[in-house]
Amino acid sequence: TINTTSTVSSTDAVNTNPSTQNPRQPTVIIVGAGPAGLFAALQLLQTPRHPSHPPPKVILLERGQPVENRGRDIGALINRQIL
């Protein structure tokens, strides 16, 4: 079974109506919520920018276990060598 989750950086759903989207606001899609993907999303959202440039809309896609559950999987791999 493959679990599919996606996280959007704002509380709003992804806006698909082009007439209401800010044309200067880029949309960035990050595939993978591992350490690199999470850090990339964090950096994109925390990087200072000029007031006329809105922060990007970040979409984080992940098909694996939720981040909270990965610690158990890593522990099982290290301690019992179970995948």
PDB file of C-alpha atoms in Angstrom:
ATOM      1  CA  THR A   1       0.000   0.000   0.000  1.00  0.00           C
ATOM      2  CA  ILE A   2       1.288   3.428  -0.897  1.00  0.00           C
ATOM      3  CA  ASN A   3       0.112   6.356   1.199  1.00  0.00           C
ATOM      4  CA  THR A   4      -0.130   9.644  -0.627  1.00  0.00           C
ATOM      5  CA  THR A   5      -0.101  12.929   1.240  1.00  0.00           C
ATOM      6  CA  SER A   6       0.460  16.479   0.177  1.00  0.00           C
ATOM      7  CA  THR A   7       1.119  19.577   2.183  1.00  0.00           C
ATOM      8  CA  VAL A   8       0.485  23.140   1.087  1.00  0.00           C
ATOM      9  CA  SER A   9       2.316  25.962   2.828  1.00  0.00           C
ATOM     10  CA  SER A  10      -0.758  28.111   3.400  1.00  0.00           C
ATOM     11  CA  THR A  11      -4.063  27.294   5.034  1.00  0.00           C
ATOM     12  CA  ASP A  12      -5.833  27.865   1.718  1.00  0.00           C
ATOM     13  CA  ALA A  13      -6.331  25.083  -0.777  1.00  0.00           C
ATOM     14  CA  VAL A  14      -4.388  25.305  -4.009  1.00  0.00           C
ATOM     15  CA  ASN A  15      -6.064  28.013  -6.077  1.00  0.00           C
ATOM     16  CA  THR A  16      -6.761  26.819  -9.607  1.00  0.00           C
ATOM     17  CA  ASN A  17      -8.585  29.979 -10.721  1.00  0.00           C
ATOM     18  CA  PRO A  18      -6.049  31.956 -12.797  1.00  0.00           C
ATOM     19  CA  SER A  19      -8.015  35.210 -12.443  1.00  0.00           C
ATOM     20  CA  THR A  20      -7.442  35.287  -8.658  1.00  0.00           C
ATOM     21  CA  GLN A  21      -3.795  34.148  -8.601  1.00  0.00           C
ATOM     22  CA  ASN A  22      -1.041  36.680  -8.096  1.00  0.00           C
ATOM     23  CA  PRO A  23       0.981  36.578 -11.347  1.00  0.00           C
ATOM     24  CA  ARG A  24       4.174  37.484  -9.442  1.00  0.00           C
ATOM     25  CA  GLN A  25       3.789  34.684  -6.897  1.00  0.00           C
ATOM     26  CA  PRO A  26       5.662  31.617  -8.121  1.00  0.00           C
ATOM     27  CA  THR A  27       4.470  28.127  -7.305  1.00  0.00           C
ATOM     28  CA  VAL A  28       7.201  25.699  -6.250  1.00  0.00           C
ATOM     29  CA  ILE A  29       6.525  21.963  -6.121  1.00  0.00           C
ATOM     30  CA  ILE A  30       8.890  19.909  -3.970  1.00  0.00           C
ATOM     31  CA  VAL A  31       8.768  16.148  -4.448  1.00  0.00           C
ATOM     32  CA  GLY A  32       9.713  14.263  -1.307  1.00  0.00           C
ATOM     33  CA  ALA A  33       9.327  15.182   2.350  1.00  0.00           C
ATOM     34  CA  GLY A  34      12.677  13.775   3.402  1.00  0.00           C
ATOM     35  CA  PRO A  35      15.286  15.979   5.042  1.00  0.00           C
ATOM     36  CA  ALA A  36      16.213  17.721   1.776  1.00  0.00           C
ATOM     37  CA  GLY A  37      12.603  18.400   0.758  1.00  0.00           C
ATOM     38  CA  LEU A  38      11.598  19.712   4.185  1.00  0.00           C
ATOM     39  CA  PHE A  39      14.688  21.932   4.388  1.00  0.00           C
ATOM     40  CA  ALA A  40      14.096  23.274   0.863  1.00  0.00           C
ATOM     41  CA  ALA A  41      10.496  24.191   1.736  1.00  0.00           C
ATOM     42  CA  LEU A  42      11.599  25.852   4.965  1.00  0.00           C
ATOM     43  CA  GLN A  43      14.316  27.859   3.207  1.00  0.00           C
ATOM     44  CA  LEU A  44      11.931  28.994   0.470  1.00  0.00           C
ATOM     45  CA  LEU A  45       9.416  30.261   3.012  1.00  0.00           C
ATOM     46  CA  GLN A  46      11.923  31.886   5.387  1.00  0.00           C
ATOM     47  CA  THR A  47      14.175  33.607   2.856  1.00  0.00           C
ATOM     48  CA  PRO A  48      13.815  37.405   3.114  1.00  0.00           C
ATOM     49  CA  ARG A  49      12.558  39.047  -0.044  1.00  0.00           C
ATOM     50  CA  HIS A  50      11.596  42.458  -1.312  1.00  0.00           C
ATOM     51  CA  PRO A  51       8.054  43.515  -0.233  1.00  0.00           C
ATOM     52  CA  SER A  52       6.916  43.662  -3.857  1.00  0.00           C
ATOM     53  CA  HIS A  53       7.773  39.973  -4.304  1.00  0.00           C
ATOM     54  CA  PRO A  54       5.351  37.696  -2.450  1.00  0.00           C
ATOM     55  CA  PRO A  55       6.657  34.454  -0.968  1.00  0.00           C
ATOM     56  CA  PRO A  56       6.267  31.443  -3.236  1.00  0.00           C
ATOM     57  CA  LYS A  57       3.381  29.063  -2.885  1.00  0.00           C
ATOM     58  CA  VAL A  58       5.070  25.814  -1.819  1.00  0.00           C
ATOM     59  CA  ILE A  59       3.471  22.453  -2.531  1.00  0.00           C
ATOM     60  CA  LEU A  60       5.187  19.511  -0.822  1.00  0.00           C
ATOM     61  CA  LEU A  61       4.346  16.064  -2.225  1.00  0.00           C
ATOM     62  CA  GLU A  62       5.101  12.820  -0.397  1.00  0.00           C
ATOM     63  CA  ARG A  63       3.964   9.282  -1.098  1.00  0.00           C
ATOM     64  CA  GLY A  64       5.601   7.545   1.861  1.00  0.00           C
ATOM     65  CA  GLN A  65       4.742   7.362   5.539  1.00  0.00           C
ATOM     66  CA  PRO A  66       3.899  10.591   7.388  1.00  0.00           C
ATOM     67  CA  VAL A  67       7.040  12.250   8.766  1.00  0.00           C
ATOM     68  CA  GLU A  68       5.954  11.480  12.349  1.00  0.00           C
ATOM     69  CA  ASN A  69       5.940   7.720  11.632  1.00  0.00           C
ATOM     70  CA  ARG A  70       9.341   7.558   9.974  1.00  0.00           C
ATOM     71  CA  GLY A  71      11.247   7.536  13.262  1.00  0.00           C
ATOM     72  CA  ARG A  72       9.815   4.128  14.103  1.00  0.00           C
ATOM     73  CA  ASP A  73      10.751   2.773  10.675  1.00  0.00           C
ATOM     74  CA  ILE A  74      14.309   4.088  10.957  1.00  0.00           C
ATOM     75  CA  GLY A  75      14.589   2.658  14.493  1.00  0.00           C
ATOM     76  CA  ALA A  76      13.408  -0.736  13.294  1.00  0.00           C
ATOM     77  CA  LEU A  77      15.924  -0.658  10.457  1.00  0.00           C
ATOM     78  CA  ILE A  78      18.842   0.284  12.719  1.00  0.00           C
ATOM     79  CA  ASN A  79      17.997  -1.912  15.712  1.00  0.00           C
ATOM     80  CA  ARG A  80      16.435  -4.966  14.120  1.00  0.00           C
ATOM     81  CA  GLN A  81      17.498  -4.558  10.469  1.00  0.00           C
ATOM     82  CA  ILE A  82      13.852  -4.765   9.407  1.00  0.00           C
ATOM     83  CA  LEU A  83      12.540  -2.838   6.423  1.00  0.00           C
TER      84      LEU A  83
END
